[in-house]
Short mmCIF file of C-alpha atoms in Angstrom, two decimals:
data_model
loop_
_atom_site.label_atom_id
_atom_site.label_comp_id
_atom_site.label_asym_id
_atom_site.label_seq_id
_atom_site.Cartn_x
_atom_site.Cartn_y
_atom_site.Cartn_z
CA UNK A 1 0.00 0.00 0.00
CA UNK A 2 1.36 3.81 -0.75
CA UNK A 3 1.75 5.67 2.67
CA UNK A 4 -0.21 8.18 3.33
CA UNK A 5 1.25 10.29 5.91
CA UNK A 6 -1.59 13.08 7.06
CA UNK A 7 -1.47 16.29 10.07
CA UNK A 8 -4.29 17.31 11.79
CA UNK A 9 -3.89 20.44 9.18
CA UNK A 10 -5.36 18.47 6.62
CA UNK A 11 -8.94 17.81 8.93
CA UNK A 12 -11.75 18.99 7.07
CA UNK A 13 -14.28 19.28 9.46
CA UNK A 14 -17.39 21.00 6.71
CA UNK A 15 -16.71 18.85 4.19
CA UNK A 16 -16.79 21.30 1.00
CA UNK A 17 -20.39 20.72 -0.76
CA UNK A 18 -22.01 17.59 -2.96
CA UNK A 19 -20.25 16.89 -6.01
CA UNK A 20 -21.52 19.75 -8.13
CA UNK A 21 -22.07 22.14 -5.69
CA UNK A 22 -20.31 25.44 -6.04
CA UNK A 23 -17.11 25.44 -4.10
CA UNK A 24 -17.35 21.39 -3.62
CA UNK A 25 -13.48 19.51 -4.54
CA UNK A 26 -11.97 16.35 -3.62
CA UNK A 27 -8.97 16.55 -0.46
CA UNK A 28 -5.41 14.45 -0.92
CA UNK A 29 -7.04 11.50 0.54
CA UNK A 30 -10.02 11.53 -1.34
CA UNK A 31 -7.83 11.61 -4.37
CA UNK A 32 -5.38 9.14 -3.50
CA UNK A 33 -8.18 6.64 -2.65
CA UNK A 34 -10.16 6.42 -5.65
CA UNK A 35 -7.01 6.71 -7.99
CA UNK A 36 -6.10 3.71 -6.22
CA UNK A 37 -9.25 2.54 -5.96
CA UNK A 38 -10.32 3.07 -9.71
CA UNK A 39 -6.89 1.81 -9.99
CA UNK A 40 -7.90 -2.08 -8.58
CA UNK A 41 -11.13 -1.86 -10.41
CA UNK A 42 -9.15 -1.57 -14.04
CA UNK A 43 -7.00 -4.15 -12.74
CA UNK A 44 -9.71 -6.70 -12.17
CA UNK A 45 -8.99 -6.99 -8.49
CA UNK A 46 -13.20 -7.11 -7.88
CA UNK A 47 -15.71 -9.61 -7.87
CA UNK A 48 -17.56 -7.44 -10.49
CA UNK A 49 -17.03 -4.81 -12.84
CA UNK A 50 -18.99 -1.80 -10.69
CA UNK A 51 -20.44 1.08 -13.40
CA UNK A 52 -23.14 4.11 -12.26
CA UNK A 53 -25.65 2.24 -9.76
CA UNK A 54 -29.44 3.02 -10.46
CA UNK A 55 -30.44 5.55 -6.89
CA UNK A 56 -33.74 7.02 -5.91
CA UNK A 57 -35.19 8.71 -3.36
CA UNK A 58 -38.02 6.50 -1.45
CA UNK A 59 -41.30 8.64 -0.86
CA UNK A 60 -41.86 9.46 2.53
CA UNK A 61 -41.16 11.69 5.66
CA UNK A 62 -37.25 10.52 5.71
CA UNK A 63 -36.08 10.52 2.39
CA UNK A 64 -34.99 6.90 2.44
CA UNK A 65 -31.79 6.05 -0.33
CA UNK A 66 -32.24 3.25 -2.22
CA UNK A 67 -30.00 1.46 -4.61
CA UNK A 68 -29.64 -1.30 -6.91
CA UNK A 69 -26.67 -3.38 -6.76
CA UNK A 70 -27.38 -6.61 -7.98
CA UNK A 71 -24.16 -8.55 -9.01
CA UNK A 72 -23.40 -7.94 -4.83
CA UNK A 73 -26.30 -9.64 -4.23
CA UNK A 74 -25.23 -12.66 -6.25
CA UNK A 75 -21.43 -13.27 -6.38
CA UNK A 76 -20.07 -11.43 -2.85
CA UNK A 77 -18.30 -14.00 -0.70
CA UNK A 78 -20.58 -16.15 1.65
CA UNK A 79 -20.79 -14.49 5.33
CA UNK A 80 -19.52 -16.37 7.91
CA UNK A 81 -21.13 -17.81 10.09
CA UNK A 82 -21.67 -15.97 13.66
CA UNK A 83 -22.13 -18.10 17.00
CA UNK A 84 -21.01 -15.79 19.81
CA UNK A 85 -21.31 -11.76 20.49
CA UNK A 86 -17.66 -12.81 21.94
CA UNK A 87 -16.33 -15.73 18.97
CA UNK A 88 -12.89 -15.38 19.13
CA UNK A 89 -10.81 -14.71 15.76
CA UNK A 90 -10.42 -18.07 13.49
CA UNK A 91 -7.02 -18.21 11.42
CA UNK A 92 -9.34 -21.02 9.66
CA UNK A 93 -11.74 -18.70 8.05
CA UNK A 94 -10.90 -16.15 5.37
CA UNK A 95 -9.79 -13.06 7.14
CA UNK A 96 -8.05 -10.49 6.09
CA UNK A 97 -4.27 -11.92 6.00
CA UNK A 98 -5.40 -13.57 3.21
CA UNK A 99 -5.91 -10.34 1.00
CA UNK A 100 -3.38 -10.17 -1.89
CA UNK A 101 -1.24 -7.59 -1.78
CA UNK A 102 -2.93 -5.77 -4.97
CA UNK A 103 -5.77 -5.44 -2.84
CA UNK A 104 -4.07 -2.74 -0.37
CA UNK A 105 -4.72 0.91 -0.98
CA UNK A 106 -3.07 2.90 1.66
CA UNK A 107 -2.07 3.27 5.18
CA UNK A 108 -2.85 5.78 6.84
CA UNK A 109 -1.11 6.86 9.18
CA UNK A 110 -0.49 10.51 11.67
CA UNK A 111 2.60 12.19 11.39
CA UNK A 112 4.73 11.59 14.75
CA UNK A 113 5.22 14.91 16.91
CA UNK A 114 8.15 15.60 15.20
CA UNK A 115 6.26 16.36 12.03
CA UNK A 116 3.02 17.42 13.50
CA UNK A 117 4.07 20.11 15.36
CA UNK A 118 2.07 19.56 18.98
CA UNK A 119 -1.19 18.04 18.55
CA UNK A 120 -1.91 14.51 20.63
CA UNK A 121 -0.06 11.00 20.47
CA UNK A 122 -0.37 10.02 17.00
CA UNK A 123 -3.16 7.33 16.82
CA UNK A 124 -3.30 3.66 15.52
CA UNK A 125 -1.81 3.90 11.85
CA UNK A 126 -4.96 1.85 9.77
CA UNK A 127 -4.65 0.12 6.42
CA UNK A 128 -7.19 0.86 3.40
CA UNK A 129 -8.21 -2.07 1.34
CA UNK A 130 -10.76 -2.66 -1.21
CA UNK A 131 -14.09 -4.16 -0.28
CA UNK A 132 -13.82 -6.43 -2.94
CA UNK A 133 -17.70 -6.81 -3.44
CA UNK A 134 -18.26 -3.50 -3.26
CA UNK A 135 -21.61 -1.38 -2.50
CA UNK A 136 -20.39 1.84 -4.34
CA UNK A 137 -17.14 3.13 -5.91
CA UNK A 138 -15.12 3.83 -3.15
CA UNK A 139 -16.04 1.10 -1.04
CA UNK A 140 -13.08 0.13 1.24
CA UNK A 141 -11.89 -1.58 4.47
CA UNK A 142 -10.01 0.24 7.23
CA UNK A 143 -8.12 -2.52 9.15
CA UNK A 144 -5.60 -2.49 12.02
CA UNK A 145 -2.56 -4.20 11.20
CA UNK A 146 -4.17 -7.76 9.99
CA UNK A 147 -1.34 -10.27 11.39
CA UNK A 148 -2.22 -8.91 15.10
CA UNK A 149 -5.62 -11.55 14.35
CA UNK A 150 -8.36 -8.94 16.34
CA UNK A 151 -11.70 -10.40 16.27
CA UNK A 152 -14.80 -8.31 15.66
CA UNK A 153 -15.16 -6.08 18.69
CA UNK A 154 -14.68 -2.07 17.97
CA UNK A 155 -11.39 -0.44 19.95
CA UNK A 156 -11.38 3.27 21.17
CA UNK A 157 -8.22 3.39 18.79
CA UNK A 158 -9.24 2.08 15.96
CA UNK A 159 -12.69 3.89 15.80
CA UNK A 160 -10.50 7.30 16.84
CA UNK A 161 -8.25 6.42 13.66
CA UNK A 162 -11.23 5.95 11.63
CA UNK A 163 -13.05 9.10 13.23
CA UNK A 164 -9.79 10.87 11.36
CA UNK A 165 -9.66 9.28 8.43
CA UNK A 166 -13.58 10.83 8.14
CA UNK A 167 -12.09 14.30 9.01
CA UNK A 168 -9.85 13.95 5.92
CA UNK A 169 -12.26 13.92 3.15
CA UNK A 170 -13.54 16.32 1.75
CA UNK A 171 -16.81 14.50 0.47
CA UNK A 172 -20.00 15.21 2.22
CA UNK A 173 -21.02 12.08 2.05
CA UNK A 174 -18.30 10.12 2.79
CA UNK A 175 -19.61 7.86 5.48
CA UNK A 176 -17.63 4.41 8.15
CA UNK A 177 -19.35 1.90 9.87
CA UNK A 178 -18.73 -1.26 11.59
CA UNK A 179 -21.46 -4.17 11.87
CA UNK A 180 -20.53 -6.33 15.14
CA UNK A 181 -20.88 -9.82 15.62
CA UNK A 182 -24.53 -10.71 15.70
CA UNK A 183 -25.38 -7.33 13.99
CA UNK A 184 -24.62 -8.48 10.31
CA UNK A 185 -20.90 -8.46 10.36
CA UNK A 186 -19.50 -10.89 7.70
CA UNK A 187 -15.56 -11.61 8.91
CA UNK A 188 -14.53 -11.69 12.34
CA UNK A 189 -11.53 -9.73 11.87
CA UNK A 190 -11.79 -6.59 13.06
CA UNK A 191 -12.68 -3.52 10.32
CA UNK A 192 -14.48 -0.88 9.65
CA UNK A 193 -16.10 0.02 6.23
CA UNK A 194 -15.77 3.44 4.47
CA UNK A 195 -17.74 4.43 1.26
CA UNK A 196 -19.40 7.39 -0.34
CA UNK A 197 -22.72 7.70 -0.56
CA UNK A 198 -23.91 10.78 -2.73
CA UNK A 199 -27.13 11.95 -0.78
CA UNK A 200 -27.89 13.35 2.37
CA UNK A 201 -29.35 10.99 5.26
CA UNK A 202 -31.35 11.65 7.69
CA UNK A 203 -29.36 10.65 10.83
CA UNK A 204 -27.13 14.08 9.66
CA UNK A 205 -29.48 16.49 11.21
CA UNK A 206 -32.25 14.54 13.40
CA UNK A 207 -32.66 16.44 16.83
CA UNK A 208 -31.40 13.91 20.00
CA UNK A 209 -33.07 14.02 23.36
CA UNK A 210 -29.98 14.41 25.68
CA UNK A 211 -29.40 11.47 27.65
CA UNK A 212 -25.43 12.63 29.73
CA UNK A 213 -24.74 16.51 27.83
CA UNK A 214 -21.17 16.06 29.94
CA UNK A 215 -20.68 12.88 27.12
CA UNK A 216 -22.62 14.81 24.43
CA UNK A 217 -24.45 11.76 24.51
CA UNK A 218 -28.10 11.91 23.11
CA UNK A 219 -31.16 9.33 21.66
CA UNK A 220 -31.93 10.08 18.15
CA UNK A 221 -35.92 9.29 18.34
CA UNK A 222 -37.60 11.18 15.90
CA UNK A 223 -37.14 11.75 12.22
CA UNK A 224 -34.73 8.76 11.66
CA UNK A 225 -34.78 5.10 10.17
CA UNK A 226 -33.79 3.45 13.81
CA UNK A 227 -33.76 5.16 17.06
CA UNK A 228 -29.89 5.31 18.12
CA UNK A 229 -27.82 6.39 20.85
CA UNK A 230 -25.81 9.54 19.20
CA UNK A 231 -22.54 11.15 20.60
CA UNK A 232 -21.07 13.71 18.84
CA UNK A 233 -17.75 15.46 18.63
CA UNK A 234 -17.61 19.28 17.76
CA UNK A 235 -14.00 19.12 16.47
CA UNK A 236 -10.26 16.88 16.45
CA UNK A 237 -9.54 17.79 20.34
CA UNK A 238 -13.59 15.61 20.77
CA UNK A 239 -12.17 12.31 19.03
CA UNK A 240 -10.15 10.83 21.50
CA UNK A 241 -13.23 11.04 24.06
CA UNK A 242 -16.11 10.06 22.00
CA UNK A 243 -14.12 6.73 20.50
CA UNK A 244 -13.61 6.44 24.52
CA UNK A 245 -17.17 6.65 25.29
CA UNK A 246 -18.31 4.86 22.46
CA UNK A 247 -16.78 1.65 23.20
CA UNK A 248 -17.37 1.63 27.03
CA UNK A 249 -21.35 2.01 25.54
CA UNK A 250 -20.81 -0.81 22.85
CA UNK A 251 -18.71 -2.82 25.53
CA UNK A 252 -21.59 -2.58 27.89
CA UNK A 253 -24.10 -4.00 25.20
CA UNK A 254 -22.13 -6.93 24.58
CA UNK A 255 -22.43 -7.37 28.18
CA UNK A 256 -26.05 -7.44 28.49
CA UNK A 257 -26.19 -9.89 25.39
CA UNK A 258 -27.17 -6.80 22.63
CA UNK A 259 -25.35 -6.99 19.17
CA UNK A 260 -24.47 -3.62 17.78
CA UNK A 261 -23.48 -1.32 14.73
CA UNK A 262 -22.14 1.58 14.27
CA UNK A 263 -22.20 4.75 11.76
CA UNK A 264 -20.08 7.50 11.10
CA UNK A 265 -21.07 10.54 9.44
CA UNK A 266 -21.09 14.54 9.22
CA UNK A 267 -23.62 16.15 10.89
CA UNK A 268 -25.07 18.37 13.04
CA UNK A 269 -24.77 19.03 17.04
CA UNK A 270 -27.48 16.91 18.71
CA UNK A 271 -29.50 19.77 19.11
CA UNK A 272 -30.02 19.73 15.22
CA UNK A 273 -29.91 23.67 15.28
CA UNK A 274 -28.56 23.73 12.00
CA UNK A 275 -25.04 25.11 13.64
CA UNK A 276 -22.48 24.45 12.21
CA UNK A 277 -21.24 20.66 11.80
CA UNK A 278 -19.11 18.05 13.72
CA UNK A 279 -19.25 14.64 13.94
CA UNK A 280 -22.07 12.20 14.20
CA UNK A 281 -21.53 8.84 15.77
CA UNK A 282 -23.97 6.54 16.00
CA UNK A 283 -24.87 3.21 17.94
CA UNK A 284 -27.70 1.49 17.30
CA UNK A 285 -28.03 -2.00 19.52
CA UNK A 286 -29.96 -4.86 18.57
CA UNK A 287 -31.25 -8.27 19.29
CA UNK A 288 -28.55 -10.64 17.96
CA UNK A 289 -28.57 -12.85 14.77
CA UNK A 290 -26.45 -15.89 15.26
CA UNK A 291 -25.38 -18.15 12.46
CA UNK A 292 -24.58 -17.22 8.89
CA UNK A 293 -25.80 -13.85 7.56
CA UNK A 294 -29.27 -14.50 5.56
CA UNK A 295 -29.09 -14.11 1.76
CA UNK A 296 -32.50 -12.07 2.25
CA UNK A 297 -33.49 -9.51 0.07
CA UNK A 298 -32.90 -6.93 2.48
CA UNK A 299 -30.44 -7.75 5.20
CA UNK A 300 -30.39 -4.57 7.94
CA UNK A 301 -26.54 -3.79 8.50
CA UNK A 302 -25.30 -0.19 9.29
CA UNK A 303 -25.99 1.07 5.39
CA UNK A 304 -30.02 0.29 6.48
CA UNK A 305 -29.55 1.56 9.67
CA UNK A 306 -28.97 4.76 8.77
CA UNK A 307 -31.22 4.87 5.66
CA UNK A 308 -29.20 4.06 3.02
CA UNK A 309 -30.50 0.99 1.34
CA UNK A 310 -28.58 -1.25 -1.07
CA UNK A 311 -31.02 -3.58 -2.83
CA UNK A 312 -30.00 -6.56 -4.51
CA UNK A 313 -32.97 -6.69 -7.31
CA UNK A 314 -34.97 -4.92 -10.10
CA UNK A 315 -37.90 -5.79 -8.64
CA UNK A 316 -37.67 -5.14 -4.75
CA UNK A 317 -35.56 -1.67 -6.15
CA UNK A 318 -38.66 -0.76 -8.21
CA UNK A 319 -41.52 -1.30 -5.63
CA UNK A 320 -39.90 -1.08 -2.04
CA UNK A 321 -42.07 1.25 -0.28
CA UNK A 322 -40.32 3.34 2.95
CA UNK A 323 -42.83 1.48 5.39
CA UNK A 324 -41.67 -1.47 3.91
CA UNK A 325 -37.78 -0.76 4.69
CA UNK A 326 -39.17 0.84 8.22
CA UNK A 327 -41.22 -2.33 9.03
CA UNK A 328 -38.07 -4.96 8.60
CA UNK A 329 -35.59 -2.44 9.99
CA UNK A 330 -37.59 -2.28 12.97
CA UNK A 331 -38.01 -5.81 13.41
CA UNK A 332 -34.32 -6.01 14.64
CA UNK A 333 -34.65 -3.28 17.25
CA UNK A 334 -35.68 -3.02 20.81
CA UNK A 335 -39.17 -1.31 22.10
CA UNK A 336 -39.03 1.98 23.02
CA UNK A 337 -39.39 1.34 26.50
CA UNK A 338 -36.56 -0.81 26.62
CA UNK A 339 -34.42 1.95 24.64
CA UNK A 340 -35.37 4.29 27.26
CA UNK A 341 -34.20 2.38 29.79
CA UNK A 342 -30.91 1.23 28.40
CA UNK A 343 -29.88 4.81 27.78
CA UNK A 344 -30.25 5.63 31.51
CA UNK A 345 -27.78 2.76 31.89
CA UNK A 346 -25.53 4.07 29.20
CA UNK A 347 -25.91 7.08 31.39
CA UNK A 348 -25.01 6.76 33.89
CA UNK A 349 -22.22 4.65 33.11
CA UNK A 350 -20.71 6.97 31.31
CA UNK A 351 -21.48 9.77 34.45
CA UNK A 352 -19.50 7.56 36.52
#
């Protein structure tokens, strides 16, 4: 992979406008990921040639994304098979040592003090590989150094390292993720997705009812796909604390016997006063799915979560309705009153 060496000079915390939009033009990492990226495609590195992906806009109060991306559908690699919230790694499944070299983009990785002037420790340097069935150009991994064999569980370093690697592109729209074990996660070996998506969502700007303001920690209710637990962080000096606070949340989840995802994106403070933006991160837990990932027409990952919807034929694309998405979204979720109550916990855990 090329090294891509970065300073917290290079953190774009606005993003500069949708593709098109006066003013709007790619940073050096959004750049030197799809050259590379486009790069692998020409090479034949995929499992399918990816061209211009049909995209509405579902009807409806929240301006659901759909898309239609049927070769994924058909020739991605099976998903494991999930057992445990805590299945330890398996050097007999595929897992990401495996990946041919070809397959690397990047690594990313801070500049020491030396040539970063001040600023904090440097964080966990984080390799960019393809997603070689990919959901949209620019569909890639963001891995911790593979050989140290990390199962599935999110790290306060690796999520701050990808909370950066968000903070240096440019693109609006340029969203991470990570589906845990039992939440439709498809290797147990630990990564996080990143891909652009090239609409707005509605998790970017839905109001949160403040659960712990010390934590910035709110409950996104109203005016989204799935209620979530939302903590946000107003700028770089935020990221080290919210990846903190994150993980002692997801940590506590796994505890309890709750799966979980979670979603990175742009966004508003969880006020949703229209201020101006910082990061969104959001947690949304779940009951747990054990054993292999269905091949369902609509399997509900972090993508659905957050109301972007890749479809996997004409048909479903065509006449999907957004109560239809809402309805088997919801089916994975808890009540409301159950919510409620596991956001005191988170709480005042974090309070403590």
């Amino acid at each position: 992979p090329e090294e891509f060496v970065y300073g917290e000079e290079e953190f774009i915390l606005h993003g500069t406008g949708w593709e098109g939009d006066p003013g709007s033009a790619p940073s050096r990492f959004d750049r030197a990921l799809l050259k590379c990226w486009d790069d692998r495609m020409e090479r034949g590195l995929f499992r399918y040639r990816l061209g211009p992906l049909p995209t509405r806009v579902l009807p409806g109060a929240l301006r659901l994304v759909a898309q239609l991306n049927v070769q994924r559908g058909t020739e991605r690699r099976p998903p494991q098979p999930v057992r445990s919230l805590r299945q330890p790694f398996d050097p007999a499944a595929f897992n990401f040592t495996r990946l041919r070299p070809g397959e690397l983009l990047l690594r990313l990785r801070r500049a020491e003090r030396g040539e970063d002037r001040g600023g904090p420790a440097a964080p966990e340097p984080l390799l960019v590989a393809i997603n070689a069935s990919p959901l949209e150009r620019g569909h890639v991994l963001l891995l911790p150094e593979p050989g140290r064999r990390l199962p599935q569980t999110l790290t306060a370093p690796v999520l701050r390292s990808g909370l950066e690697a968000a903070l240096l592109s440019a693109h609006p729209g340029f969203r991470l993720g990570f589906n845990g074990l039992g939440g439709c996660a498809s290797v147990n070996h630990l990564h996080l997705h990143g891909l652009y998506v090239s609409l707005p969502l509605p998790v970017e700007a839905a109001p949160a009812r403040s659960l712990c303001p010390r934590h910035r920690l709110g409950l996104l209710l109203d005016g989204v796909p799935a209620p979530a637990f939302l903590f946000y962080a107003a700028g770089p000096t935020e990221l080290e604390a919210v990846s903190r606070d994150v993980c002692r949340a997801a940590e506590h989840l796994t505890d309890i016997g709750l799966a979980y995802n979670v979603f990175i994106t742009r966004g508003e403070p969880p006020e949703g006063t229209g201020a101006e933006r910082g990061l969104r991160v959001l947690l949304w837990a779940r009951r747990p799915s054990f054993g292999a990932k269905t091949s369902a027409d609509f399997n509900v990952a972090l993508c659905e979560l957050a109301g972007h919807l890749p479809l996997p034929t004409a048909s479903l694309y065509r006449d999907v309705t957004e109560e239809e998405a809402l309805r088997a979204i919801h089916e994975h979720l808890l009540p409301e009153p159950e919510l409620l109550r596991l956001g005191g916990d988170l709480a005042q855990l974090l309070a403590d």
